[in-house]
Coordinates of C-alpha atoms and ligand atoms in Angstrom, one line a residue:
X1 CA 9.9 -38.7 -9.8
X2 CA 11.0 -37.9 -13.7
X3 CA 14.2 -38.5 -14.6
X4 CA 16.3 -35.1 -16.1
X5 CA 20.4 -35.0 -17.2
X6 CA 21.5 -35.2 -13.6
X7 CA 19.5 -35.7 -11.3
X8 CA 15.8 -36.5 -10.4
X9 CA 13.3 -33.8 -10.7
X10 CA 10.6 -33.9 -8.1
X11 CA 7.4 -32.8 -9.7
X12 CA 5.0 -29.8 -8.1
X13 CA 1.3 -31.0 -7.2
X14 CA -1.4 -29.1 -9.3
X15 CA -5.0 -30.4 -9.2
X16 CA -4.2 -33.4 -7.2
X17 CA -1.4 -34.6 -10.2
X18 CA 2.1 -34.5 -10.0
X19 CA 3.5 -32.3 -12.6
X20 CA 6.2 -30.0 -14.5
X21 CA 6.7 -26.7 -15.0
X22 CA 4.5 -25.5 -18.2
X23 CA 8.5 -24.2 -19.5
X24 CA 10.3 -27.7 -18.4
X25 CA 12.8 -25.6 -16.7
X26 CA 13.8 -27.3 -13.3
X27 CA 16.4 -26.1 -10.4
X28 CA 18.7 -27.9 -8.5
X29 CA 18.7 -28.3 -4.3
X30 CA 21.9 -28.1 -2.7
X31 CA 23.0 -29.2 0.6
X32 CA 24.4 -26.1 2.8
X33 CA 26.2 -28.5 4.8
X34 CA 28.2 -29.8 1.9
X35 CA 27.2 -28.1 -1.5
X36 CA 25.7 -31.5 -2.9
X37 CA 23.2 -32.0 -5.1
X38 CA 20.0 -33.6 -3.2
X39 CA 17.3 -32.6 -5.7
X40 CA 15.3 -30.9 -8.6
X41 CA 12.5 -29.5 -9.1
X42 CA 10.0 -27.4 -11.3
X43 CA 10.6 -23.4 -11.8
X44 CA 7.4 -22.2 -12.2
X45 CA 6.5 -19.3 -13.9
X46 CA 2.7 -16.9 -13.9
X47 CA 1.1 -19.8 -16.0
X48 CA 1.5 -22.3 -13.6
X49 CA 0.4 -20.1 -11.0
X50 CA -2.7 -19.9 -12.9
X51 CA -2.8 -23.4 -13.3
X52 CA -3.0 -23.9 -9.7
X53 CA -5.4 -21.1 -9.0
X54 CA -7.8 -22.1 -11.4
X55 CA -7.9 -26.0 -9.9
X56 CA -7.8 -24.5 -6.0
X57 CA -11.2 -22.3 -7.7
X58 CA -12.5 -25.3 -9.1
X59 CA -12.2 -27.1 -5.9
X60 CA -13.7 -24.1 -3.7
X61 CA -17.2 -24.8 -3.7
X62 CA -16.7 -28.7 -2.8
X63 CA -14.8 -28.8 -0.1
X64 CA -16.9 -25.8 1.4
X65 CA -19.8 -27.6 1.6
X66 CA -17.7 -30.9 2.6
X67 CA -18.5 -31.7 6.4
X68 CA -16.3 -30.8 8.7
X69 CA -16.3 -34.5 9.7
X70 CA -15.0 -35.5 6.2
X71 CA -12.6 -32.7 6.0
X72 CA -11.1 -34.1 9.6
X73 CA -11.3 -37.8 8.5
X74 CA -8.9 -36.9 5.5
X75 CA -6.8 -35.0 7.5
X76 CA -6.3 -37.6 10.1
X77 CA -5.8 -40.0 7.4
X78 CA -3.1 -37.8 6.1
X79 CA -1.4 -37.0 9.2
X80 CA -1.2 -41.2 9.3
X81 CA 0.8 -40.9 6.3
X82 CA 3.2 -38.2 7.5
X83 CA 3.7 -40.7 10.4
X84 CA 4.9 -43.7 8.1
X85 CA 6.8 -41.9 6.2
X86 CA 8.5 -39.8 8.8
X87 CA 12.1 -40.8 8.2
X88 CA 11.9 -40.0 4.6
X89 CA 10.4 -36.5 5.5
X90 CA 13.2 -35.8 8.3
X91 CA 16.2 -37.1 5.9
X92 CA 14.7 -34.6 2.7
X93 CA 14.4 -31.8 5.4
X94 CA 17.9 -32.4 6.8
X95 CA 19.5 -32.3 3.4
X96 CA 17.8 -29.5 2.3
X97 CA 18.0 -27.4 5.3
X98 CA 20.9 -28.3 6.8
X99 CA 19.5 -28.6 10.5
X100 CA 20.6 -31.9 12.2
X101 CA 18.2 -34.9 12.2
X102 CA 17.0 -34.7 15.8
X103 CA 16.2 -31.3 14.6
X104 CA 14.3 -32.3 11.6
X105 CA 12.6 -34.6 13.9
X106 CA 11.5 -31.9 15.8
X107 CA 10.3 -30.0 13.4
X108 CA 8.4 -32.9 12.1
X109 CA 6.5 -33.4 15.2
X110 CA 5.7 -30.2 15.6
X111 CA 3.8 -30.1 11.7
X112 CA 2.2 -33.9 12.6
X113 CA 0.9 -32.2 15.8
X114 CA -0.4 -29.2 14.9
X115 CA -2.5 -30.5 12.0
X116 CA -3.9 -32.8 14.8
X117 CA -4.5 -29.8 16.3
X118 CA -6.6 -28.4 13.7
X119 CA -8.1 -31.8 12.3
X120 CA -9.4 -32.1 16.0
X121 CA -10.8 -28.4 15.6
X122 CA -12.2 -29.1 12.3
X123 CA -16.1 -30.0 13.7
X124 CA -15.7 -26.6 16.7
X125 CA -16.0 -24.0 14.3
X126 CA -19.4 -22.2 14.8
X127 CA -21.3 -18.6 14.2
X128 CA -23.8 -17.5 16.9
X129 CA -27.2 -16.4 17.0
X130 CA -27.8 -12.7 18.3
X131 CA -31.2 -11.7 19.8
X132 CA -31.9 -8.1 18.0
X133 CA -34.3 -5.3 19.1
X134 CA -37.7 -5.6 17.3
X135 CA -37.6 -4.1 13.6
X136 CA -40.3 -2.5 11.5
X137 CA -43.0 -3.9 14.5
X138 CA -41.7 -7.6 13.8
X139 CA -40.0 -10.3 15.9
X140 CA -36.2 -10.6 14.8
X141 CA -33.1 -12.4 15.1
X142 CA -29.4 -12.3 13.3
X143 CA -27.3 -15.6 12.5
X144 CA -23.8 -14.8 12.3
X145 CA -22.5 -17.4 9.8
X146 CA -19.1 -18.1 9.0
X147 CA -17.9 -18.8 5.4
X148 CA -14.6 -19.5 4.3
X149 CA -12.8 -16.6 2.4
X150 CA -12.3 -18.6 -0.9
X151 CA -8.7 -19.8 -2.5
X152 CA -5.7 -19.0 -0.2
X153 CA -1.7 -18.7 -1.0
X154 CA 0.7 -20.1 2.0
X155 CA 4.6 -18.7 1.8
X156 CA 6.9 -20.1 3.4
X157 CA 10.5 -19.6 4.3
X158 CA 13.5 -21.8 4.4
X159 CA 14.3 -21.9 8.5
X160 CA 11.5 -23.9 9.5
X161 CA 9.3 -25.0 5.9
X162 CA 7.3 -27.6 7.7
X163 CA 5.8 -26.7 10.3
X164 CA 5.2 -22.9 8.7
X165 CA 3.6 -24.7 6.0
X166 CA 1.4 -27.0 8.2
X167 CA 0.0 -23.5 10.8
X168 CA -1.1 -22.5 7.6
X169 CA -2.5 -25.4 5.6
X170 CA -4.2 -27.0 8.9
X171 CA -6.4 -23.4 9.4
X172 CA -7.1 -23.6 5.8
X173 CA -8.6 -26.8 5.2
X174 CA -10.4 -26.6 8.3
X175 CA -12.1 -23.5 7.6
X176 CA -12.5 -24.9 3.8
X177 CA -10.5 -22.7 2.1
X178 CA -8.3 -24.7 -0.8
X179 CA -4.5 -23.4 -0.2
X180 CA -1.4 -23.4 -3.1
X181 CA 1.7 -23.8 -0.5
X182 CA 4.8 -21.8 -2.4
X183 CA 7.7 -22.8 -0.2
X184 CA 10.9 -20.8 -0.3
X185 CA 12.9 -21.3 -3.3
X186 CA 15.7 -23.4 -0.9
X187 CA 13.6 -25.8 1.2
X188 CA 10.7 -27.2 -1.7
X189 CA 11.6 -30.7 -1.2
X190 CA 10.1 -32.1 2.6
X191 CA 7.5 -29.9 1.3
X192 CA 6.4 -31.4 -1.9
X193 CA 6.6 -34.9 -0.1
X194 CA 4.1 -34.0 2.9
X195 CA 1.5 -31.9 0.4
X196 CA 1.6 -35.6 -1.7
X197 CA 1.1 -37.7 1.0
X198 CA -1.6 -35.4 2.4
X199 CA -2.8 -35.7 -1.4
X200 CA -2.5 -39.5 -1.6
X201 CA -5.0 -39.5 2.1
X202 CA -7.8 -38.5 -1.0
X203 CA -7.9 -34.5 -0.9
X204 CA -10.4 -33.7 -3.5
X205 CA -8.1 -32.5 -6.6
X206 CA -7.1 -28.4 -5.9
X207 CA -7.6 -28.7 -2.3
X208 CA -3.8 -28.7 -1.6
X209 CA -1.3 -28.0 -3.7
X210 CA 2.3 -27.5 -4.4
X211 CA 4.4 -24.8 -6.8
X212 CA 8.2 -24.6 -7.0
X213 CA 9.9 -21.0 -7.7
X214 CA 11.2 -18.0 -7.1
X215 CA 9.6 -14.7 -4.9
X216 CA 9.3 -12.5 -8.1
X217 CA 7.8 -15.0 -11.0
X218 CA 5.9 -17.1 -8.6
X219 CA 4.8 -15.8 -5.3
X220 CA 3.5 -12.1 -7.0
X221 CA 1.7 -14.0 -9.7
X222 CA 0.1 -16.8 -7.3
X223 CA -0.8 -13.3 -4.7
X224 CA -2.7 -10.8 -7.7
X225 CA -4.4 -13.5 -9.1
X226 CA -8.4 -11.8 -9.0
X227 CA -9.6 -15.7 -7.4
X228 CA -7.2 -15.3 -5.0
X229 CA -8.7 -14.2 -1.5
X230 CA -6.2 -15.1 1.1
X231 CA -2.6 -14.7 1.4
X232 CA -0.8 -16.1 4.6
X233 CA 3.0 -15.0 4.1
X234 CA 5.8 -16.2 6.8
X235 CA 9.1 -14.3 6.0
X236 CA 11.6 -11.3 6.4
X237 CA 9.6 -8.1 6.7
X238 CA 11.0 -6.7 3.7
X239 CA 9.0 -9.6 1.8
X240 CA 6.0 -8.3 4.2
X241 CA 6.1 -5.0 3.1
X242 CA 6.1 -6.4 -0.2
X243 CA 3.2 -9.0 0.3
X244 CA 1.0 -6.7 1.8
X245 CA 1.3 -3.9 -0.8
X246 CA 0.6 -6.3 -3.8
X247 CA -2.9 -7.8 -2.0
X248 CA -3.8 -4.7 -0.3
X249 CA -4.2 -3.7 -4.1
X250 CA -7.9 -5.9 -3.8
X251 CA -8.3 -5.7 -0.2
X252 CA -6.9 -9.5 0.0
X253 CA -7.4 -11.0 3.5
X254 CA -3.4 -10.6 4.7
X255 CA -1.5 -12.2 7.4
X256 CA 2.2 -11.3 8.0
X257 CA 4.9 -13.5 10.2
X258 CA 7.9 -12.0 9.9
X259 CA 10.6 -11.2 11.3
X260 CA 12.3 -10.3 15.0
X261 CA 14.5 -9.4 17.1
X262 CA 13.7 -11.4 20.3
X263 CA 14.6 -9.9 23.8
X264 CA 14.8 -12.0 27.0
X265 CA 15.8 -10.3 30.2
X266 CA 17.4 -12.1 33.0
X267 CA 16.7 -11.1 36.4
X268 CA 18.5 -11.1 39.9
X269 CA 16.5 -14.4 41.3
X270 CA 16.5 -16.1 38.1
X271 CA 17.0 -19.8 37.8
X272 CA 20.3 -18.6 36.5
X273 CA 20.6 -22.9 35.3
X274 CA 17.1 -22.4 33.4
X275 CA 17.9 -19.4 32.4
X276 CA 21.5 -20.7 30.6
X277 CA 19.8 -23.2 28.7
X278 CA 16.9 -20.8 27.9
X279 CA 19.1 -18.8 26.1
X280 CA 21.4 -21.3 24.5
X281 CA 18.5 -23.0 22.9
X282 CA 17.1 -19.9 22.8
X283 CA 19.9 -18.4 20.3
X284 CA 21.5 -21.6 18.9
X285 CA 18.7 -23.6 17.6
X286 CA 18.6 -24.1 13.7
X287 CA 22.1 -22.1 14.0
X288 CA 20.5 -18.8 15.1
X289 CA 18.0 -18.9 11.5
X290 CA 14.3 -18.6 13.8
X291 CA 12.5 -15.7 13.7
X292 CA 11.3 -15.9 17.7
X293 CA 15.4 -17.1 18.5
X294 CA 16.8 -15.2 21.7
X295 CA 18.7 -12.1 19.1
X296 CA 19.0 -9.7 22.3
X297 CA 20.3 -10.7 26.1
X298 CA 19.4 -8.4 29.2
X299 CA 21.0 -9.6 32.1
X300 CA 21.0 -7.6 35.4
X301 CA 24.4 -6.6 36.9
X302 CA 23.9 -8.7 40.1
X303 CA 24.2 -12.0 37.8
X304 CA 26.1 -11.0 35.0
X305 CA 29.2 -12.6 35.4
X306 CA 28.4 -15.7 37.0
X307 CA 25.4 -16.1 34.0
X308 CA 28.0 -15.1 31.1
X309 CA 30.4 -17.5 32.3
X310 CA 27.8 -20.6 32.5
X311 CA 26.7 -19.5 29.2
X312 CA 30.2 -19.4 27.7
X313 CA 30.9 -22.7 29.7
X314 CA 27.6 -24.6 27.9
X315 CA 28.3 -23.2 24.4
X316 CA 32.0 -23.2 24.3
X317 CA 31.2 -27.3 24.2
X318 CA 28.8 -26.9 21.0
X319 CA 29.2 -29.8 18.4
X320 CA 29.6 -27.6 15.3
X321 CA 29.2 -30.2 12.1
X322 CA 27.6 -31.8 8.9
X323 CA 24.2 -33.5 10.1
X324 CA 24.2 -35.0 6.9
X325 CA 26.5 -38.0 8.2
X326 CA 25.2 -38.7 11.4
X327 CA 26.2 -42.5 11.9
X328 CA 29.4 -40.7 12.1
X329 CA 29.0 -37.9 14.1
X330 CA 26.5 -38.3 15.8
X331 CA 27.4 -35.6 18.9
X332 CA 26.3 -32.9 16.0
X333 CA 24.4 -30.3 17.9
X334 CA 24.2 -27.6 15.3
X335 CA 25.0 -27.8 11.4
X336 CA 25.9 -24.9 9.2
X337 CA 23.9 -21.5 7.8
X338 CA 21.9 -21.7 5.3
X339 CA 23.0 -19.7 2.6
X340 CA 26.5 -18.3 2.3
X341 CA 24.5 -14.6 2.1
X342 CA 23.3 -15.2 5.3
X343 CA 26.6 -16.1 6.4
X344 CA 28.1 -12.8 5.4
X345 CA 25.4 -10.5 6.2
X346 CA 26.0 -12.8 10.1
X347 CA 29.7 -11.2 9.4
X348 CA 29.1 -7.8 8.4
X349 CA 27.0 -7.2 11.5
X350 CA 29.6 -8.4 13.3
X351 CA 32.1 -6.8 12.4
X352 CA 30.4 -3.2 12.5
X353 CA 29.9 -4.2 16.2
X354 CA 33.4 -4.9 16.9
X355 CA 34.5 -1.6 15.0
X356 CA 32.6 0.1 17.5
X357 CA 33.9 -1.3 20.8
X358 CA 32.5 -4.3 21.3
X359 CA 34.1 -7.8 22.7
X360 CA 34.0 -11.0 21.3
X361 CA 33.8 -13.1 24.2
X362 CA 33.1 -17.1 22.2
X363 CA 33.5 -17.7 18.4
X364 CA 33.4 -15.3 15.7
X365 CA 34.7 -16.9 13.1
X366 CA 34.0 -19.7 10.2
X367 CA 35.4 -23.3 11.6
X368 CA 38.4 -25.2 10.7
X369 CA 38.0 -28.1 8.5
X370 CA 34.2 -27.2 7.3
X371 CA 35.0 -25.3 4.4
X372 CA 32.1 -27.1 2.3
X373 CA 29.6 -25.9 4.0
X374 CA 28.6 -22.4 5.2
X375 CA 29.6 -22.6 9.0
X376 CA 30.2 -20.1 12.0
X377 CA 30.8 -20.2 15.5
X378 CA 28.3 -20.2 17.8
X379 CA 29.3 -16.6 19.1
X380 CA 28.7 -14.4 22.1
X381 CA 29.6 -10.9 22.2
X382 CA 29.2 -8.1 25.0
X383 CA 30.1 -4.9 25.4
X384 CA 27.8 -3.6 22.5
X385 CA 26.7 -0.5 21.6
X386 CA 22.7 0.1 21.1
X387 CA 23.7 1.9 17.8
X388 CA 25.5 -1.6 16.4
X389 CA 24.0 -3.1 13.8
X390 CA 23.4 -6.3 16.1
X391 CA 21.0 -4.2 17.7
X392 CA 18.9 -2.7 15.0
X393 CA 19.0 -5.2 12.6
X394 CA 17.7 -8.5 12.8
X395 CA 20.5 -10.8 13.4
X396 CA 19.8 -14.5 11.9
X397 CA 22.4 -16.4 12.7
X398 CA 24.2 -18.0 15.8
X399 CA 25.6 -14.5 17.5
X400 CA 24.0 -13.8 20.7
X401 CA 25.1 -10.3 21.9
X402 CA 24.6 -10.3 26.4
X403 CA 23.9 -6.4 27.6
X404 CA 24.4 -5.7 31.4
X405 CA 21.2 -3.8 33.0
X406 CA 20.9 -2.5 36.3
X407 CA 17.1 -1.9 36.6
X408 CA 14.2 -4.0 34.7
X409 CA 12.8 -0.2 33.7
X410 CA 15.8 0.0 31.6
X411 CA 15.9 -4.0 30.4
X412 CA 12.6 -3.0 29.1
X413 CA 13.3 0.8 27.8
X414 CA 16.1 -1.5 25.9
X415 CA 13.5 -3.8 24.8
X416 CA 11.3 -1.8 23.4
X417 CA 14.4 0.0 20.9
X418 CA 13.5 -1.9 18.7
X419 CA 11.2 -1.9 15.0
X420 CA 10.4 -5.6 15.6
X421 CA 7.6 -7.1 18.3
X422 CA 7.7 -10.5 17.5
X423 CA 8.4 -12.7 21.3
X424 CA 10.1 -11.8 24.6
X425 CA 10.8 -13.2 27.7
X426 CA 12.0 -12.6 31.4
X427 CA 13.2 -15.0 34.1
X428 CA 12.1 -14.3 37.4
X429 CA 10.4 -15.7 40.1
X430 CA 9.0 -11.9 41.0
X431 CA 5.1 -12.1 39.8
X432 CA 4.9 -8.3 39.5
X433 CA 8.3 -8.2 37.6
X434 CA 6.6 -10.9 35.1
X435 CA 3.4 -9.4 35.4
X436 CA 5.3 -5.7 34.7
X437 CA 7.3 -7.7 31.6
X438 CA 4.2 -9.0 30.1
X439 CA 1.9 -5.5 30.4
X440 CA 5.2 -3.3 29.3
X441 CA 6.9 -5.4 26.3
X442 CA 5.9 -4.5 23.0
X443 CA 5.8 -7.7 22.0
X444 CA 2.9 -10.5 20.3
X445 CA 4.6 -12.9 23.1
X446 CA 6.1 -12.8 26.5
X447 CA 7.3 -16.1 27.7
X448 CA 8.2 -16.1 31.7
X449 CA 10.8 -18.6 32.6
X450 CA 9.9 -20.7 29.5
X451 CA 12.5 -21.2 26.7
X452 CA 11.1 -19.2 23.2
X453 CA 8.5 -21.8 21.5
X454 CA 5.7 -21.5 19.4
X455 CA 2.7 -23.7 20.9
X456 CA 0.1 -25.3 18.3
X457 CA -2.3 -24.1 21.0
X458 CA -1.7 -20.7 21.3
X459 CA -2.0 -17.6 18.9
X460 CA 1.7 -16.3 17.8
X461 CA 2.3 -12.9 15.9
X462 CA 4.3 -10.0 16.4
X463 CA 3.5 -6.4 16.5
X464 CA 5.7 -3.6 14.6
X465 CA 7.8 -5.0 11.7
X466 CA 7.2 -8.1 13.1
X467 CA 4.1 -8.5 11.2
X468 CA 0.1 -8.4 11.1
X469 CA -2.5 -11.3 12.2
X470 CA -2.0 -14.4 14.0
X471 CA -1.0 -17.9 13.2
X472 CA -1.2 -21.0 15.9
X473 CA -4.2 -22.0 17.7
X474 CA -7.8 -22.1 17.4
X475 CA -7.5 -17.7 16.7
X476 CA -5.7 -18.9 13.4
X477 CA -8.8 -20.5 11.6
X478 CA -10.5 -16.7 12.0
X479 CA -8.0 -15.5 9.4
X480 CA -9.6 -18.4 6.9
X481 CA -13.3 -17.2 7.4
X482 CA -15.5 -14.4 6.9
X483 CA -18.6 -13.6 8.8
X484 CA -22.1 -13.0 7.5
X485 CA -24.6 -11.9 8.8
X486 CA -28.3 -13.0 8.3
X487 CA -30.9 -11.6 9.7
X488 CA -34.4 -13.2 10.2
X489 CA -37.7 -10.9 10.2
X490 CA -41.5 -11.7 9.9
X491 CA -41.8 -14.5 12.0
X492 CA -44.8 -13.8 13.9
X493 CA -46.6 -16.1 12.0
Ligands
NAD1 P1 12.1 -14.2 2.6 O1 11.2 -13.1 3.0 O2 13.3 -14.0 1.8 O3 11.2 -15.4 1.9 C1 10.1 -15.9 2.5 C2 9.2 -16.5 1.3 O4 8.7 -15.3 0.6 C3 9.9 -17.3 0.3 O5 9.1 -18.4 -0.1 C4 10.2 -16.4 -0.8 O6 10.3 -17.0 -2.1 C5 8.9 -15.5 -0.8 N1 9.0 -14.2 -1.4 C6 10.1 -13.4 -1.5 N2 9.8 -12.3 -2.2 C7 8.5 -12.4 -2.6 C8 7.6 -11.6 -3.3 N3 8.0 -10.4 -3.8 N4 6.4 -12.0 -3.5 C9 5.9 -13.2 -3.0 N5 6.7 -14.1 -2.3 C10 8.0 -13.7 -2.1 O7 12.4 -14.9 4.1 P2 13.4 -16.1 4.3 O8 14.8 -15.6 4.2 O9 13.0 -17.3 3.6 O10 13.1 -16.4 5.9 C11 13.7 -15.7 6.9 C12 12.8 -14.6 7.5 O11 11.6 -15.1 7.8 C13 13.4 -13.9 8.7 O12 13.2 -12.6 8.7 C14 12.6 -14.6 9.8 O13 12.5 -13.8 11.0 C15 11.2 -14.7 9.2 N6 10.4 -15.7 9.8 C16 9.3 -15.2 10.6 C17 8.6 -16.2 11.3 C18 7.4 -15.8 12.1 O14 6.6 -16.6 12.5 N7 7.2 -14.5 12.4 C19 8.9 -17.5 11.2 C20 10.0 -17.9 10.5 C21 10.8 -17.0 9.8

């Protein structure tokens, strides 16, 4: 770390070497639980972003033709780091995120075991050989070989920065594609510190790397750069729309996670229990901020009350508090928003719903005694109309509006009105109802009694504005590589 007026400035990690910004200008990293200070680092600017490019182009060639063994041995060696250094990671993500640290520890679990995942996956990747008819009189066959695409750009948001950073750096390196991780301009500090341990493991220099900055002055530059092939973008779908424009420019390989608006339907023989918890995690995790959180309830009119009134029971005893202190509270089950923009715009929906009829039945308001940080109830609302902006926005915060159905036809008509098709899920013990959910949902997931999670294993997307291509699971690496064919004539001999 270099020393500046106030505070330390964490440096980026270009070419394998820790560094500054080529204008010295750094930002600060403030606690949205408490408005402190808990970093600096680098604003970059387009000549850094070509700074990165140019080593991640340098690097190409070499870690294509490393083995997949070697490229698996350094991950593995790497993920060993991550391990002994875990506390560090979770207190630097706490701080800058504001989630609580069992949270954090979650979320660093989830990064250390889905770059297992892909280290484990590393010597699986294969082409084919296809039998083709007889050509020009001769014997003949095709090799479908798989290349990686070249240098690729990882964006990440600020809700969840590790383990959207790791779905996207473990495919990469796998597939040997060198990546440039731009992390959102809120959350770069967990971030630098895993891309330099995974650095210290002995990545070649350029295979990984870190920049620090904004959307506009970083993120465009790092995606029109010509030696830029790949761009893998997690984030609203504004920035999507964005993104996709600016590579689609020179037919850049593009994949898009953005954002949702999650429906889960609740039906008559429910594991009404489950079903509580489902949606409590569901909606309050990370304070509302996931893109795949529970944003829209169905819940048939058989259960209604007796489910609303569980739910209101299990809330209602939320821990609201700063998980920066938690020796002394350590009960905290969910810390503040992350931004006070976020807050508002939380408020603002809210608000237009309650104009229009409906009933705040838990919450709605900032906290007592947390005015440091940018807090709000964990909030339930009902009676709410399908033109409120809680429905046809995406809501990211902690307010969970509960609709009453009477048939699943109309749970899943109401699903449906929506622009986003990210996850979904139902609880019922009815296969046919599930099996109807799954076939009917426009969604990239349907999860059936299972609380809304995104499995290493299995491919996550959405459909709609909820984005373009895949991340998670082995389907992931197929965004890294591109497939040539060969074909083999004349060998009759
Ligand atoms: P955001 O779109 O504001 O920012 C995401 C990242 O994009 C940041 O690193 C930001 O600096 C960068 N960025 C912004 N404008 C850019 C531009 N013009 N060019 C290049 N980069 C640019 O999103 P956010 O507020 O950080 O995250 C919240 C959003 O992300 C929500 O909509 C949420 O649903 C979505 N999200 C989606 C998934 C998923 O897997 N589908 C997961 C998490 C979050």
């Amino acid at each position: 770390m270099t020393q500046t007026a106030s505070v330390e400035t964490t440096p980026m990690i270009i070419g394998g070497q820790p560094t500054l910004s080529s204008t010295g200008r750094t930002y600060e990293v403030r606690n949205p639980a408490n408005g402190q200070v808990v970093g600096a680092v680098p604003q970059a600017t387009v000549e850094d972003a070509n700074r990165a490019v140019e080593a991640a182009q340098a690097a190409f060639r070499g870690w294509a033709e490393t083995s997949p063994d070697d490229r698996a041995e350094l991950l593995f060696k790497g993920i060993a780091l991550l391990k002994a250094n875990e506390k560090e990671i979770v207190r630097l993500l706490s701080q800058e995120q504001g989630k609580p640290v069992f949270e954090a520890k979650g979320e660093v679990h989830h990064l250390i075991h889905g770059l297992t995942f892909y280290a484990g996956l590393s010597s699986k990747i294969r082409g084919a050989e296809v039998p083709l008819p007889p050509a020009m009189g001769k014997y003949s066959y095709g090799v479908l070989f798989r290349r990686p695409v070249g240098v690729a750009v990882g964006i990440t948001p600020w809700n969840f920065p590790l383990t959207l950073m790791g779905t996207k750096v473990g495919p990469a390196l796998i597939a040997g594609c060198p990546i440039i991780i731009k992390p959102a301009q809120t959350t770069p500090l967990a971030t630098l510190r895993v891309v330099e341990l995974l650095n210290e493991a002995g990545l070649p220099p350029g295979v990984l790397q870190c920049v620090t900055g904004s959307g506009s002055e970083l993120g465009e530059p790092l995606i029109t750069h010509p030696a830029v092939r790949r761009v893998a973008l997690t984030g609203s779908s504004n920035t999507g729309r964005r993104v996709m424009e600016l590579a689609g420019r020179d037919f850049k390989r593009v994949t898009l996670e953005l954002g949702g608006s999650d429906p889960m339907i609740v039906c008559p023989d429910a594991n009404l229990k489950a079903a509580i918890n489902g949606a409590m995690v569901g909606r309050f995790w990370n304070a509302g901020q996931q893109c795949l959180a529970v944003k829209r309830l169905y819940v048939f009119e058989e259960v209604y009350e007796e489910f609303l009134s569980g739910l209101i029971d299990k809330v209602s005893r939320y821990e609201l508090g700063d998980p920066s202190t938690p020796a002394e509270k350590p009960k905290v089950r969910m810390g503040p928003m992350h931004a006070e923009f976020q807050r508002r715009e939380i408020e603002e929906q809210l608000a237009d719903a309650v104009a229009k009829g409906a009933k705040v039945v838990l919450g709605g308001k900032r906290p007592e005694g947390l005015d440091q940080g940018f807090y709000f109830q964990p909030t339930i609302v009902t009676d709410v109309p399908e033109d409120s902006r809680l429905v046809t926005e995406e809501v990211f915060g902690p307010v969970l509006p509960v609709f009453r159905v009477k048939t699943l036809d109309e749970a899943i008509q109401k699903a449906n009105n929506s622009p986003w098709g990210l996850g979904s899920s139902i609880w019922t013990n009815n296969m046919i109802w599930a099996n109807k959910a799954v076939r009917e949902i426009e969604a990239g997931v349907t999860w059936i009694n299972m609380i809304h999670y995104g499995y290493d294993e299995l491919p996550f997307g959405g459909v709609k504005a909820s984005g373009l291509g895949r991340e998670h699971g082995p389907e992931a690496v197929d965004y890294y590589l591109e497939d040539k064919g060969a074909v083999f004539g004349g060998l009759e001999g």
